[in-house]
Structures are given as C-alpha cells and as structure tokens.
CSV table of C-alpha atoms in Angstrom, one decimal:
chain,number,residue,atom,x,y,z
A,99,UNK,CA,9.7,25.5,-0.1
A,100,UNK,CA,8.8,24.6,-3.6
A,101,UNK,CA,8.5,27.4,-6.2
A,102,UNK,CA,7.3,27.8,-9.8
A,103,UNK,CA,9.7,25.9,-12.1
A,104,UNK,CA,11.2,24.0,-9.2
A,105,UNK,CA,11.7,20.2,-9.2
A,106,UNK,CA,8.3,18.7,-8.2
A,107,UNK,CA,8.0,17.3,-4.9
A,108,UNK,CA,8.7,13.6,-4.8
A,109,UNK,CA,7.9,12.6,-1.3
A,110,UNK,CA,5.3,13.7,1.2
A,111,UNK,CA,6.1,12.9,4.8
A,112,UNK,CA,2.8,12.5,6.9
A,113,UNK,CA,2.8,12.9,10.7
A,114,UNK,CA,-0.5,12.3,12.4
A,115,UNK,CA,-0.7,13.9,15.8
A,116,UNK,CA,-3.3,14.1,18.6
A,117,UNK,CA,-2.4,16.8,21.0
A,118,UNK,CA,1.1,15.7,22.0
A,119,UNK,CA,2.9,19.0,21.9
A,120,UNK,CA,6.3,18.0,23.3
A,121,UNK,CA,6.8,14.7,21.5
A,122,UNK,CA,5.6,16.4,18.1
A,123,UNK,CA,8.1,19.2,18.7
A,124,UNK,CA,10.9,16.5,19.1
A,125,UNK,CA,9.7,14.8,15.9
A,126,UNK,CA,9.7,18.0,13.9
A,127,UNK,CA,13.2,19.0,15.3
A,128,UNK,CA,14.3,15.6,14.0
A,129,UNK,CA,12.9,16.2,10.7
A,130,UNK,CA,14.7,19.6,10.5
A,131,UNK,CA,17.9,17.5,10.3
A,132,UNK,CA,16.6,15.2,7.6
A,133,UNK,CA,19.0,14.8,4.5
A,134,UNK,CA,17.3,13.7,1.4
A,135,UNK,CA,18.4,13.6,-2.2
A,136,UNK,CA,14.9,14.3,-3.3
A,137,UNK,CA,12.5,17.2,-2.8
A,138,UNK,CA,10.0,16.4,0.0
A,139,UNK,CA,7.3,18.2,1.9
A,140,UNK,CA,5.7,17.7,5.4
A,141,UNK,CA,2.0,17.2,6.2
A,142,UNK,CA,1.1,17.3,9.9
A,143,UNK,CA,-2.4,15.9,10.3
A,144,UNK,CA,-4.0,17.4,13.5
A,145,UNK,CA,-6.3,14.7,14.9
A,146,UNK,CA,-6.7,16.1,18.4
A,147,UNK,CA,-10.0,17.0,20.1
A,148,UNK,CA,-8.8,20.6,20.2
A,149,UNK,CA,-8.0,22.3,16.9
A,150,UNK,CA,-4.4,23.6,16.6
A,151,UNK,CA,-0.9,22.5,17.4
A,152,UNK,CA,0.7,23.5,20.7
A,153,UNK,CA,3.3,26.2,21.1
A,154,UNK,CA,6.4,23.9,21.2
A,155,UNK,CA,5.4,22.1,18.0
A,156,UNK,CA,4.4,25.3,16.2
A,157,UNK,CA,7.8,26.8,17.0
A,158,UNK,CA,9.6,23.7,15.8
A,159,UNK,CA,7.9,24.2,12.5
A,160,UNK,CA,10.0,27.3,12.0
A,161,UNK,CA,13.1,25.1,11.8
A,162,UNK,CA,11.9,23.2,8.8
A,163,UNK,CA,13.2,24.2,5.4
A,164,UNK,CA,10.5,22.4,3.4
A,165,UNK,CA,6.8,23.0,2.4
A,166,UNK,CA,4.6,22.4,5.5
A,167,UNK,CA,0.9,21.8,5.5
A,168,UNK,CA,-1.3,21.4,8.5
A,169,UNK,CA,-4.5,19.4,8.0
A,170,UNK,CA,-7.3,19.0,10.3
A,171,UNK,CA,-8.9,15.5,10.6
A,172,UNK,CA,-11.9,15.2,13.0
A,173,UNK,CA,-12.7,11.6,12.7
A,174,UNK,CA,-10.6,10.2,15.6
A,175,UNK,CA,-7.8,7.7,15.1
A,176,UNK,CA,-4.4,7.3,13.4
A,177,UNK,CA,-5.9,5.5,10.4
A,178,UNK,CA,-8.2,8.5,9.7
A,179,UNK,CA,-5.3,11.0,10.1
A,180,UNK,CA,-3.0,8.9,7.8
A,181,UNK,CA,-5.7,8.8,5.2
A,182,UNK,CA,-6.1,12.5,5.3
A,183,UNK,CA,-2.3,12.8,4.6
A,184,UNK,CA,-2.5,10.1,1.9
A,185,UNK,CA,-5.2,12.1,0.2
A,186,UNK,CA,-2.9,15.0,-0.6
A,187,UNK,CA,0.5,13.2,-0.9
A,188,UNK,CA,3.1,13.3,-3.5
A,189,UNK,CA,3.9,10.2,-5.6
A,190,UNK,CA,5.6,8.6,-2.6
A,191,UNK,CA,4.3,8.9,0.9
A,192,UNK,CA,6.3,8.3,4.1
A,193,UNK,CA,4.7,8.0,7.6
A,194,UNK,CA,6.3,9.0,10.9
A,195,UNK,CA,4.6,8.9,14.3
A,196,UNK,CA,4.4,12.0,16.3
A,197,UNK,CA,6.6,10.4,19.0
A,198,UNK,CA,9.4,9.2,16.7
A,199,UNK,CA,12.6,11.0,16.3
A,200,UNK,CA,14.0,10.3,12.9
A,201,UNK,CA,17.7,10.0,12.2
A,202,UNK,CA,19.1,12.3,9.5
A,203,UNK,CA,19.1,9.5,6.8
A,204,UNK,CA,15.8,8.1,7.7
A,205,UNK,CA,13.8,9.5,4.8
A,206,UNK,CA,16.3,8.6,2.1
A,207,UNK,CA,16.5,5.0,3.4
A,208,UNK,CA,13.0,4.3,3.7
A,209,UNK,CA,12.0,5.8,0.3
A,210,UNK,CA,14.9,4.7,-1.9
A,211,UNK,CA,13.4,1.3,-2.9
A,212,UNK,CA,10.2,2.9,-3.9
A,213,UNK,CA,11.8,5.9,-5.7
A,214,UNK,CA,13.9,3.4,-7.7
A,215,UNK,CA,10.9,1.4,-8.7
A,216,UNK,CA,12.1,-1.7,-6.8
A,217,UNK,CA,9.1,-1.9,-4.4
A,218,UNK,CA,5.8,-0.4,-3.6
A,219,UNK,CA,6.3,-0.3,0.2
A,220,UNK,CA,9.3,-0.1,2.5
A,221,UNK,CA,9.9,0.3,6.2
A,222,UNK,CA,12.8,0.5,8.8
A,223,UNK,CA,13.6,-0.1,12.4
A,224,UNK,CA,11.7,1.5,15.2
A,225,UNK,CA,13.7,1.7,18.4
A,226,UNK,CA,12.2,2.8,21.8
A,227,UNK,CA,13.8,5.6,23.5
A,228,UNK,CA,16.2,4.0,26.1
A,229,UNK,CA,16.0,7.0,28.3
A,230,UNK,CA,12.3,6.3,29.1
A,231,UNK,CA,12.0,3.9,32.0
A,232,UNK,CA,9.8,0.9,31.5
A,233,UNK,CA,8.0,-0.8,34.2
A,234,UNK,CA,9.6,-4.0,35.4
A,235,UNK,CA,6.5,-5.9,34.5
A,236,UNK,CA,6.8,-5.0,30.9
A,237,UNK,CA,8.4,-7.9,29.2
A,238,UNK,CA,10.6,-7.6,26.2
A,239,UNK,CA,8.2,-9.9,24.2
A,240,UNK,CA,5.6,-7.2,24.6
A,241,UNK,CA,7.8,-4.5,23.1
A,242,UNK,CA,6.9,-5.2,19.5
A,243,UNK,CA,3.3,-4.4,20.4
A,244,UNK,CA,4.4,-1.0,21.5
A,245,UNK,CA,6.1,0.0,18.3
A,246,UNK,CA,9.4,-1.5,18.7
A,247,UNK,CA,10.5,-3.3,15.5
A,248,UNK,CA,14.0,-4.3,14.7
A,249,UNK,CA,14.1,-4.7,10.9
A,250,UNK,CA,16.7,-3.4,8.4
A,251,UNK,CA,15.5,-0.5,6.2
A,252,UNK,CA,14.3,-1.7,3.0
A,253,UNK,CA,11.5,-2.9,0.7
A,254,UNK,CA,8.6,-5.1,1.8
A,255,UNK,CA,8.6,-8.8,0.8
A,256,UNK,CA,5.7,-11.2,0.7
A,257,UNK,CA,4.5,-11.9,4.3
A,258,UNK,CA,6.5,-8.9,5.7
A,259,UNK,CA,5.1,-6.0,7.6
A,260,UNK,CA,6.2,-2.5,8.7
A,261,UNK,CA,5.1,-0.2,11.5
A,262,UNK,CA,3.8,3.1,10.2
A,263,UNK,CA,6.2,4.9,12.7
A,264,UNK,CA,8.8,4.3,10.0
A,265,UNK,CA,7.2,3.3,6.6
A,266,UNK,CA,6.9,4.5,3.0
A,267,UNK,CA,4.6,3.5,0.0
A,268,UNK,CA,3.9,4.2,-3.5
A,269,UNK,CA,1.0,6.6,-3.0
A,270,UNK,CA,-1.1,5.4,-5.9
A,271,UNK,CA,-0.7,1.8,-4.9
A,272,UNK,CA,-1.7,2.6,-1.3
A,273,UNK,CA,-4.8,4.7,-2.4
A,274,UNK,CA,-5.7,1.9,-4.8
A,275,UNK,CA,-5.8,-0.6,-1.8
A,276,UNK,CA,-8.1,1.8,0.1
A,277,UNK,CA,-5.6,3.4,2.5
A,278,UNK,CA,-5.8,2.5,6.1
A,279,UNK,CA,-8.8,0.8,7.7
A,280,UNK,CA,-10.5,3.2,10.1
A,281,UNK,CA,-12.5,0.3,11.6
A,282,UNK,CA,-9.3,-0.8,13.4
A,283,UNK,CA,-9.1,2.6,15.2
A,284,UNK,CA,-10.8,4.0,18.3
A,285,UNK,CA,-14.2,3.0,19.1
A,286,UNK,CA,-16.5,3.1,22.2
A,287,UNK,CA,-15.5,0.5,25.0
A,288,UNK,CA,-12.1,-0.3,23.3
A,289,UNK,CA,-9.0,1.0,24.8
A,290,UNK,CA,-6.5,-0.7,22.5
A,291,UNK,CA,-6.5,0.1,18.8
A,292,UNK,CA,-4.9,-1.7,15.8
A,293,UNK,CA,-4.5,1.3,13.5
A,294,UNK,CA,-0.9,0.3,12.6
C-alpha cells in the first residue's frame, strides 16, 4: 500500500470481471505471488449484472500487499471495463483477464519494455489451463480464438498484436488512441464478442 512520501505507483494492473468468483479468486491468488521491481497497484473492475465481488474473490483480496481499488462499470463488456480501469491507471497499465493465473514474473516481463521507454505496448504468452478438458471437436487451430497465444514476452512491433489477457501499454498513449472500442463488445443478438 502506498503512503505519503512513498515511491509513486508506476503500474496499474486492471482485471475486468463479470461475476466469475472462483476464477477471479485464482487470478488474485496468482497476483499475490507477483514479483515486480516497481511499485504497482490493482484495479478490479466489476462488470457483472449484480454489484459486488463474490466471497472467494473478496477473501483472496486479503492476500495482496498492494493498493487495491474496486470499480463498478455498468456498461456491459470487457472493453467498457478495461476503459474504466484505464481512466484511473498509473503511467503504465497492464491488463489481465479474470480467468488468467499469472506467473510470479509476469508483471515485470510485460511492463519492462514500456518502463524502459523502448515501447508503448507489450504482451506475452497466454496458455490455456491443461487440466481443463477440451471437447474433441475443438481443433487446435481454433485455440487462438479462445485466448491461447504463444508469443514471447516483449514489445509490440508493427503488425503485431497481443491478447489483453497478458498485455501492457503506456497509459497516456492508449488514452490518446481512445482506449478500447466498446462497439466490439456485447450487443443484442450477438453471442461472440471481439472486445480483445
């Protein structure tokens, strides 16, 4: 937790969530093991139809040793939730999904190129949980559409892309670009969204 006279927060980790108590608790427990050489904070954006985090996630918040803020975003969709977190973010913003379990060095790896002034965006790999059984009909070529992305952690290059399950950006630059496009999120009659 930051205090008066402490080093200012350099990174805000934004986790949008929509009523997934168990998976969010796993994400928060993973974040509790995060090792970072810079001061960071956590912003959880509650985007569920019912306000408030579930009991497992609320308990997991107690394991974190950083400043934590809970925001409420009533406009549905991950883009709207990410934009709410972006609005209050430190100079570098890192995004993590509420069903991702970060490795301890995740934050340091994904933010290093931005903090060093070498890039305005960076990302890293997103691996699916091997313990979750996939239906036989789900082909490997479909997996990138389900947030599996095998890329080394590092800066974005022209034509490159990242999944926001593991990405970081220069906050001012992302704000200047308008943040995330909410038109790609949920809408009537549309089951799949393209918020990422």
